[in-house]
mmCIF file of C-alpha atoms and ligand atoms in Angstrom:
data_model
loop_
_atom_site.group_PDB
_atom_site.id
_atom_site.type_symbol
_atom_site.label_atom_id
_atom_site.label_comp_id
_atom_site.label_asym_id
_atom_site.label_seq_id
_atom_site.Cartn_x
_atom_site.Cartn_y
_atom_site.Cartn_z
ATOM 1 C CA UNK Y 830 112.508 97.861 -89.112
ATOM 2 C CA UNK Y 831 108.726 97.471 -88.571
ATOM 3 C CA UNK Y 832 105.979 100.477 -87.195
ATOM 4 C CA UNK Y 833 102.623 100.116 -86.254
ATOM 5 C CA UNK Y 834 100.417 102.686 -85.367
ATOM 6 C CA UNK Y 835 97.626 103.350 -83.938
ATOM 7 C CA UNK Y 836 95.557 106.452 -84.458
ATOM 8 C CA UNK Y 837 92.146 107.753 -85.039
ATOM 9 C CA UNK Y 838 93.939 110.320 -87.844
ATOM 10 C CA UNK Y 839 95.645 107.995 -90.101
ATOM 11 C CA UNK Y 840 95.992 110.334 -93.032
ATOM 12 C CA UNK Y 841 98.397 112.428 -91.312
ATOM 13 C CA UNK Y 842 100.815 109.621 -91.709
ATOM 14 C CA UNK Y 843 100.435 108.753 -95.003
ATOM 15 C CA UNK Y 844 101.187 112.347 -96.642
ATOM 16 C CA UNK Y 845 104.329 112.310 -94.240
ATOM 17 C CA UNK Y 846 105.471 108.995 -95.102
ATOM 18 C CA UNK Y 847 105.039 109.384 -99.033
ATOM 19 C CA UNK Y 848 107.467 111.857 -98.721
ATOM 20 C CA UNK Y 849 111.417 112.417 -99.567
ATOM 21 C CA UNK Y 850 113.810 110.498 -97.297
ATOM 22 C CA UNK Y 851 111.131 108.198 -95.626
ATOM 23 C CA UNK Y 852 109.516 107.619 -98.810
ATOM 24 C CA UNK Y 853 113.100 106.445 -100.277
ATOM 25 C CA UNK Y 854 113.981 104.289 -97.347
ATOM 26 C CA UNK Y 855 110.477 102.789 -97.675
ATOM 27 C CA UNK Y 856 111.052 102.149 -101.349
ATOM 28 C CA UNK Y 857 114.426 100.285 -100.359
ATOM 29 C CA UNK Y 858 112.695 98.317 -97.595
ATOM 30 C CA UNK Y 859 114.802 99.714 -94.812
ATOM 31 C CA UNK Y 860 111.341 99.936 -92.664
ATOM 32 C CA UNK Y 861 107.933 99.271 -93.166
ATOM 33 C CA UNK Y 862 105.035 101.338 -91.220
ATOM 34 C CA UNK Y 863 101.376 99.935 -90.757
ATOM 35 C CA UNK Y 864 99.061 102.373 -89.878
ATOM 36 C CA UNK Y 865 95.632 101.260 -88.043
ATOM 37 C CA UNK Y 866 92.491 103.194 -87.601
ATOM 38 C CA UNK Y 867 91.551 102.832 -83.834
ATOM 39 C CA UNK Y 868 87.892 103.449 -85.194
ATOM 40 C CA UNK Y 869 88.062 100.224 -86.722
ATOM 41 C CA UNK Y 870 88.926 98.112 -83.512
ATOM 42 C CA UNK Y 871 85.277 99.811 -82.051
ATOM 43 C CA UNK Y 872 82.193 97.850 -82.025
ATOM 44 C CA UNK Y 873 79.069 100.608 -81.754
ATOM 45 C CA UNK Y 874 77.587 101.635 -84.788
ATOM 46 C CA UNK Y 875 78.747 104.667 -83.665
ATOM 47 C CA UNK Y 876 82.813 104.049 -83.898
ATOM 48 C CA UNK Y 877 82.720 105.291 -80.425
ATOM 49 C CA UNK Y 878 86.292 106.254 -78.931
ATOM 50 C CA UNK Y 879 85.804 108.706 -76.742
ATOM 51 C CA UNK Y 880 83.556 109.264 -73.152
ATOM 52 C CA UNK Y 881 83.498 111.941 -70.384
ATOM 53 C CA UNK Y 882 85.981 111.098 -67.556
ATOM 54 C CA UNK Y 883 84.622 109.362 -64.279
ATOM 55 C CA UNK Y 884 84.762 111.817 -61.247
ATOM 56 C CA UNK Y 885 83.812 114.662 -63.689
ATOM 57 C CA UNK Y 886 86.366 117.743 -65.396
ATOM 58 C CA UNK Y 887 86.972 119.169 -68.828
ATOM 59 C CA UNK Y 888 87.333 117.087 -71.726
ATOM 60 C CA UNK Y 889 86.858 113.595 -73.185
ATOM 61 C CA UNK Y 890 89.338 110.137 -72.151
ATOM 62 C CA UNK Y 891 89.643 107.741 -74.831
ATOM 63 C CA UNK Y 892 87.952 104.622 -74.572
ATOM 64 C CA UNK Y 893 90.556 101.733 -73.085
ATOM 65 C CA UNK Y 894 88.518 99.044 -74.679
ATOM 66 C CA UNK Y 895 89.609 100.062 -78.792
ATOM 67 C CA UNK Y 896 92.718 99.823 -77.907
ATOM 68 C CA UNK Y 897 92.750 96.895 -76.031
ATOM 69 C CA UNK Y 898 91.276 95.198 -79.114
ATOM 70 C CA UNK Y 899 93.739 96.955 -81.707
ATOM 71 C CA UNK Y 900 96.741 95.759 -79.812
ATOM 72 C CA UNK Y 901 95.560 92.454 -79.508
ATOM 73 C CA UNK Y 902 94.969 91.773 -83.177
ATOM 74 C CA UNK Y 903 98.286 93.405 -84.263
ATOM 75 C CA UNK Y 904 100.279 91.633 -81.956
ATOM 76 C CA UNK Y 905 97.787 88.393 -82.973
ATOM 77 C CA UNK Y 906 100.973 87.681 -85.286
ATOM 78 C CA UNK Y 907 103.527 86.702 -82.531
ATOM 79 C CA UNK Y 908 106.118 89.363 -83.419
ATOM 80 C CA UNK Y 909 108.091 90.080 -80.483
ATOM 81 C CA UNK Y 910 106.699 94.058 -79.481
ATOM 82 C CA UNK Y 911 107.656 96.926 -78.151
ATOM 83 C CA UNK Y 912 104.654 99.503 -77.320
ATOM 84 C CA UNK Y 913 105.612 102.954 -77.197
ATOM 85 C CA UNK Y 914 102.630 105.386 -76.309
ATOM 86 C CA UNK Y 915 103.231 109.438 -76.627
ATOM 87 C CA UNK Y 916 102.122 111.070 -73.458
ATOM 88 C CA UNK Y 917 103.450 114.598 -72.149
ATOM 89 C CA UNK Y 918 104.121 112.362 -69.087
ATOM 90 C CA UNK Y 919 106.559 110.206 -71.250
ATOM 91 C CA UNK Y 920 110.573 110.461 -71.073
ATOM 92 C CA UNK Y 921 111.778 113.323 -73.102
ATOM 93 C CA UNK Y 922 112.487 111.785 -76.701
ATOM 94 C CA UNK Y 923 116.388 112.905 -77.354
ATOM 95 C CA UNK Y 924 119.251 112.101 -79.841
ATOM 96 C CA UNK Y 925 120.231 108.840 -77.196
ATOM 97 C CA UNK Y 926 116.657 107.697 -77.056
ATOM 98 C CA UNK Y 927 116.302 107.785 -81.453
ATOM 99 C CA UNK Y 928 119.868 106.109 -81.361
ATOM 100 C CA UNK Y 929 118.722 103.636 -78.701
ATOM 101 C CA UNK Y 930 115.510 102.870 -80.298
ATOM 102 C CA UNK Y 931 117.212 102.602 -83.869
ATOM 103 C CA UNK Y 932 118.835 99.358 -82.835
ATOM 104 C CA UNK Y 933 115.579 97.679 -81.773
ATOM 105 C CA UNK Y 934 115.132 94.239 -82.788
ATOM 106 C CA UNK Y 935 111.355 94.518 -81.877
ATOM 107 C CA UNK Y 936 108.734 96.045 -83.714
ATOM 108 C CA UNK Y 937 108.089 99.584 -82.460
ATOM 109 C CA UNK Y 938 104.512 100.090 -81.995
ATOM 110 C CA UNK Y 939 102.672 103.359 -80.969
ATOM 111 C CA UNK Y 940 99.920 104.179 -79.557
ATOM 112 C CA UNK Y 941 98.776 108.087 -80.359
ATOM 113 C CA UNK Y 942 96.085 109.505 -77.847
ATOM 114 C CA UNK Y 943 93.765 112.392 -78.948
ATOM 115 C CA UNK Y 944 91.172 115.016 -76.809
ATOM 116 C CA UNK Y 945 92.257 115.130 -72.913
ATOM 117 C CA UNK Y 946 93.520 111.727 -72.089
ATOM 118 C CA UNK Y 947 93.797 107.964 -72.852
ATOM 119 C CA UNK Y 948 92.200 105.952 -70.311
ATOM 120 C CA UNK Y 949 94.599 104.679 -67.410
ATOM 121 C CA UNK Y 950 94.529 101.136 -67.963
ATOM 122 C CA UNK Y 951 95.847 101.244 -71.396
ATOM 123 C CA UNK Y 952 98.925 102.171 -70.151
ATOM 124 C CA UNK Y 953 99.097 100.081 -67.296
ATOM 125 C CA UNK Y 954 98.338 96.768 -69.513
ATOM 126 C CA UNK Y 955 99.758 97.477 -72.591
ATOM 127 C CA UNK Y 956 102.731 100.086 -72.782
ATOM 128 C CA UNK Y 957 106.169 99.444 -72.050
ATOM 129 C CA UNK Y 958 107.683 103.089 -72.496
ATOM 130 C CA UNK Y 959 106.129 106.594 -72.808
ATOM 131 C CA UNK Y 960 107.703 109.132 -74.441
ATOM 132 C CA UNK Y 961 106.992 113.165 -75.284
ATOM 133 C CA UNK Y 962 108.755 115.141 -77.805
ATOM 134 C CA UNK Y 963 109.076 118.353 -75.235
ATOM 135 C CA UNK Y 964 107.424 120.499 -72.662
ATOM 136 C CA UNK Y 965 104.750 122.301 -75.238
ATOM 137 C CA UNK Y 966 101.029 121.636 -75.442
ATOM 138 C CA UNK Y 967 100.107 119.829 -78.721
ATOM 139 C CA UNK Y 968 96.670 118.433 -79.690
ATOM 140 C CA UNK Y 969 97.683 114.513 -80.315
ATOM 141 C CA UNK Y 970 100.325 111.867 -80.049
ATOM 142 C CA UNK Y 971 100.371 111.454 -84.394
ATOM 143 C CA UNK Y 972 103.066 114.439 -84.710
ATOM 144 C CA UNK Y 973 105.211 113.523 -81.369
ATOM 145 C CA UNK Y 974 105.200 109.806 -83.408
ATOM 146 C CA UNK Y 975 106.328 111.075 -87.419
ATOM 147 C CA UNK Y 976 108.737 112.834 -84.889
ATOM 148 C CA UNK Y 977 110.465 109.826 -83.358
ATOM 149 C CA UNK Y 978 109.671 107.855 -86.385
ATOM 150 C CA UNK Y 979 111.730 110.204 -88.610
ATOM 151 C CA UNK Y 980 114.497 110.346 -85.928
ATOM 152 C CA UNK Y 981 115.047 106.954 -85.978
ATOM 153 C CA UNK Y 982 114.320 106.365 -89.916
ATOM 154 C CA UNK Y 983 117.524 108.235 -90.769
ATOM 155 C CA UNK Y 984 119.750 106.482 -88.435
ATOM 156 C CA UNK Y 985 119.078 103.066 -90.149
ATOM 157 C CA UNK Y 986 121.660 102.165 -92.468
ATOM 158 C CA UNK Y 987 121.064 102.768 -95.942
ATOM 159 C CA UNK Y 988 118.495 105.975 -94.972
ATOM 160 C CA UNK Y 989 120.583 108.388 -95.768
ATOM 161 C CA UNK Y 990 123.732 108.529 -97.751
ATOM 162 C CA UNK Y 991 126.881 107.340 -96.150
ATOM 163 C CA UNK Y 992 128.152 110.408 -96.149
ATOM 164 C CA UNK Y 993 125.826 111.566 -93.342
ATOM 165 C CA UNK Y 994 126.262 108.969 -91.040
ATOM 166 C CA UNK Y 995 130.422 109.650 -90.685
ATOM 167 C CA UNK Y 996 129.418 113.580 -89.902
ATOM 168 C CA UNK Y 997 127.011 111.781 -87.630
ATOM 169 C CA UNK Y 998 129.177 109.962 -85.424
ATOM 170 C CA UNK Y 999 132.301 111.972 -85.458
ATOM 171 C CA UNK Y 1000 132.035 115.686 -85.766
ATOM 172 C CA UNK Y 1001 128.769 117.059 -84.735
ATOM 173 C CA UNK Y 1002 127.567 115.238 -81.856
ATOM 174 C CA UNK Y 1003 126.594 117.285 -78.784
ATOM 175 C CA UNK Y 1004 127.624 120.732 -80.685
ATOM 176 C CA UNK Y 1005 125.663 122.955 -82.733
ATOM 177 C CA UNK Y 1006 126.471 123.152 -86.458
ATOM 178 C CA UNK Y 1007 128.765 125.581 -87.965
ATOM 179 C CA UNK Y 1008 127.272 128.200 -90.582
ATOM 180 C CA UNK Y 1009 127.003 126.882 -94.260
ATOM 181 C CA UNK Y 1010 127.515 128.904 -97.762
ATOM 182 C CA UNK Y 1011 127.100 128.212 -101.129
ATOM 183 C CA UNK Y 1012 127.636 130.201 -104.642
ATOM 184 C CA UNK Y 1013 127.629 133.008 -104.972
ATOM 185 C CA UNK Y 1014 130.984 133.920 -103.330
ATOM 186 C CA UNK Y 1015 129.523 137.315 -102.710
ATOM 187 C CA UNK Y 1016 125.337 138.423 -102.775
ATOM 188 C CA UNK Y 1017 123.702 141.672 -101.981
ATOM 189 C CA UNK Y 1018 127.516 142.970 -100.737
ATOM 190 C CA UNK Y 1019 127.296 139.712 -98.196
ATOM 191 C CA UNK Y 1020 130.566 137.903 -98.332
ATOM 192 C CA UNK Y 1021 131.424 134.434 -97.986
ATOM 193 C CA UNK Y 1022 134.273 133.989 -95.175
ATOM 194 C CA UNK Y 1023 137.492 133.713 -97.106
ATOM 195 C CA UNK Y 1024 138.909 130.599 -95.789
ATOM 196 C CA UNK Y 1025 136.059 128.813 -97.153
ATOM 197 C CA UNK Y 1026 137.458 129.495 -100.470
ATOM 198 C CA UNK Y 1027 140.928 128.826 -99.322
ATOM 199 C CA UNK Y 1028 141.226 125.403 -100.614
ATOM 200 C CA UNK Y 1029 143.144 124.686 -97.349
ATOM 201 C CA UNK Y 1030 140.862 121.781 -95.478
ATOM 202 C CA UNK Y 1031 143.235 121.904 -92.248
ATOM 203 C CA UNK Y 1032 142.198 125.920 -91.842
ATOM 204 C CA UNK Y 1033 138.920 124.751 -92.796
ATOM 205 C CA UNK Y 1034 138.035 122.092 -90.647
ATOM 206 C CA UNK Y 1035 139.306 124.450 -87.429
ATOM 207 C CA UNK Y 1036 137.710 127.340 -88.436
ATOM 208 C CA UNK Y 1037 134.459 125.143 -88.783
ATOM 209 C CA UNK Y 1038 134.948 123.383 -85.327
ATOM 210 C CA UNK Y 1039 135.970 126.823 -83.484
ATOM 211 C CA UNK Y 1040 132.608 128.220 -85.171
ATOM 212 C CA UNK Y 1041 130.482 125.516 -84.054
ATOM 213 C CA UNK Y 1042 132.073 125.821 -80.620
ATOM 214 C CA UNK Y 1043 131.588 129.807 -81.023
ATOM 215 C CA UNK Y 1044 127.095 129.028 -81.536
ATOM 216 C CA UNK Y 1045 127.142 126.514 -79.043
ATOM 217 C CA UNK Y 1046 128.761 128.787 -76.433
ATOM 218 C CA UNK Y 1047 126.269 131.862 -76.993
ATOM 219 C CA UNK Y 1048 123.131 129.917 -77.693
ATOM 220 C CA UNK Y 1049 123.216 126.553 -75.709
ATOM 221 C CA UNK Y 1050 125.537 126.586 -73.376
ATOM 222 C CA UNK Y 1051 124.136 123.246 -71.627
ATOM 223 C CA UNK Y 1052 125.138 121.877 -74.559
ATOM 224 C CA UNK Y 1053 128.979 122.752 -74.064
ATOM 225 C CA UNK Y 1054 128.566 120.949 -70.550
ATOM 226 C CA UNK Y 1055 127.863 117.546 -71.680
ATOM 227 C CA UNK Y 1056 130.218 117.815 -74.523
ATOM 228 C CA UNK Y 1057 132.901 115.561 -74.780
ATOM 229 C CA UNK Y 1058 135.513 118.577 -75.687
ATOM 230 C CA UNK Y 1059 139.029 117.671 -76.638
ATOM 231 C CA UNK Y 1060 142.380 119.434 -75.623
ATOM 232 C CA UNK Y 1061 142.332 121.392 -78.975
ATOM 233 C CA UNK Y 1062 138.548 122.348 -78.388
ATOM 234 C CA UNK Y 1063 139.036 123.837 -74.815
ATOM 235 C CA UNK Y 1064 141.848 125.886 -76.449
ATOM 236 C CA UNK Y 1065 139.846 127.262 -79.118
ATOM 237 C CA UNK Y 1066 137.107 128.448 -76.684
ATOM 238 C CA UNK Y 1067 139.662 130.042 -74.652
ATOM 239 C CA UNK Y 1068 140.417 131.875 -77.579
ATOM 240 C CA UNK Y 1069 136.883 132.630 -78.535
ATOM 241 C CA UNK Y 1070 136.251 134.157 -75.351
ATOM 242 C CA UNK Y 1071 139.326 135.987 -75.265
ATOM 243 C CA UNK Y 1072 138.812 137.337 -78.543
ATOM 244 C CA UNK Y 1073 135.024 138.450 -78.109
ATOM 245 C CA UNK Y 1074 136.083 140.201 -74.461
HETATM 246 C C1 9D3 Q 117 95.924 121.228 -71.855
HETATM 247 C C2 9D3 Q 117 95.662 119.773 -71.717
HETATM 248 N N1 9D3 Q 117 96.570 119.195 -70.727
HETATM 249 C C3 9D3 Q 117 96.042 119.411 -69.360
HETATM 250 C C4 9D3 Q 117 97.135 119.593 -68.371
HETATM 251 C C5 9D3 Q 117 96.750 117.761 -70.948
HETATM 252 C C6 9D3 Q 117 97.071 117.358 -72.334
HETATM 253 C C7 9D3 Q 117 96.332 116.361 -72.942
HETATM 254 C C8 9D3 Q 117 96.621 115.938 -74.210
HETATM 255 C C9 9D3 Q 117 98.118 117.926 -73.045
HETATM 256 C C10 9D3 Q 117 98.406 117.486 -74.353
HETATM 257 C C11 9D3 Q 117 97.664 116.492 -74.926
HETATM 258 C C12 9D3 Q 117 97.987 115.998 -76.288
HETATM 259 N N2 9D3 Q 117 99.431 115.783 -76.438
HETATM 260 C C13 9D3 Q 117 99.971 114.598 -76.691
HETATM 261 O O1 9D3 Q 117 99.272 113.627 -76.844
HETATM 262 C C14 9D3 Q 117 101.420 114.484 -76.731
HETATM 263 C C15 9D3 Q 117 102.452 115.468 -76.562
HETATM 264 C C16 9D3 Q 117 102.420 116.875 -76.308
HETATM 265 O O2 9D3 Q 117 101.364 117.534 -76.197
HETATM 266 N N3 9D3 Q 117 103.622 117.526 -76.188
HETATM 267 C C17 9D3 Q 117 104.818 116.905 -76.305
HETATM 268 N N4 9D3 Q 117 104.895 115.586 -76.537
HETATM 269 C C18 9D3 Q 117 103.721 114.892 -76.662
HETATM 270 S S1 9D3 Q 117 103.617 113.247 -76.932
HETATM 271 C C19 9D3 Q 117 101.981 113.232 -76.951
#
């Protein structure tokens, strides 16, 4: 899979992507990411990017013109494109959209806005999807991207080991996770539960399940709604809620 970006901050991405599990799956060539300067697509000996917004208010709009000229000479290859820019007026980014995205024959490329806005037209002309990462304030598009880049870098195959991807697709999806231990079997008078130490992986995989089920219930509920729940499941929150009444 192939990323570009475009940014005015491109060191951000390089620390992130020189790092652990995107660093690996670079290394393997299971995606590639090109990061571009927007300062270098400007033509004023200034590197101009930025100018006060027409009809007046707070803040500065980014320049439609750098862009323009940035998309043009990255798409000057003839790859087949898709332009993603992060916006707080985007789609929510979500589990589907990373899963969606991960199969993606096009190149991905983004577009990351800084100060108040991004001019208008460069959305109109040049971007087929906007996206946000949630309804927070942040000060740029170049986290909500190593965001959706990183959710879609361990779906590829090969990113991770295959061991993640069967949890992926069977257990865990639309539930919270169950609690994890490791040694010591006992620390600071804390206790391990026992049947983790049982040995018995039929106990085990309920007691994991009815505890997942058990977090998702208290702490997001939504969640539990759009849940594909089997026969079994619906039994043991019956039983959960019985029990904690
Ligand atoms: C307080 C400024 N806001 C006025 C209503 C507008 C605004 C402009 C620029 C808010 C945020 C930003 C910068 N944010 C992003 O570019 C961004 C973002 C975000 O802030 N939250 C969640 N997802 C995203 S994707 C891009």
């Amino acid at each position: 899979m192939k990323f570009d970006i475009i940014t005015i901050f491109p060191a951000i991405f390089d620390a992130y992507l020189s790092e652990s599990i995107l660093k690996r799956a670079i290394q393997k060539g299971i995606f590639e990411a090109k990061v571009h300067n927007l300062r270098d697509f400007t033509k004023d000996r200034h590197k101009t990017v930025d100018d006060s917004p027409y009809g007046g208010g707070p803040g500065m709009v980014m320049k439609a013109a750098p862009f323009f000229d940035a998309v043009r000479a990255i798409k000057s290859d003839g790859a087949d494109t898709l332009t993603i820019m992060l916006s707080p007026q985007g789609k929510r980014f979500d589990q589907n959209t990373a899963l969606r995205l991960s199969k993606e024959q096009r190149r991905l490329l983004f577009l990351c806005g800084r100060y108040e806005a991004i001019d208008e037209r460069v959305r109109d002309a040049l971007v087929d999807e906007e996206i946000s990462i949630g309804d927070y304030v942040l000060t740029g598009g170049e986290l909500p991207c190593l965001v959706i880049i990183d959710g879609i870098v361990r779906l590829l195959p090969g990113a991770l080991g295959d061991e993640g991807s069967a949890r992926e697709e069977s257990f865990s999806w639309g539930l919270l996770d169950y609690p994890h231990f490791t040694r010591p079997p006992e620390f600071e008078g804390l206790k391990v539960p026992e049947v983790l130490l049982s040995g018995n992986h039929r106990e085990i995989s309920r007691w994991r399940r009815k505890e997942a089920l058990r977090r998702t219930l208290h702490r997001r509920p939504d969640l539990l709604e759009r849940s594909p729940l089997s026969d079994e499941d619906r039994r043991l929150l019956a039983k959960i809620k019985e029990e904690e009444r």
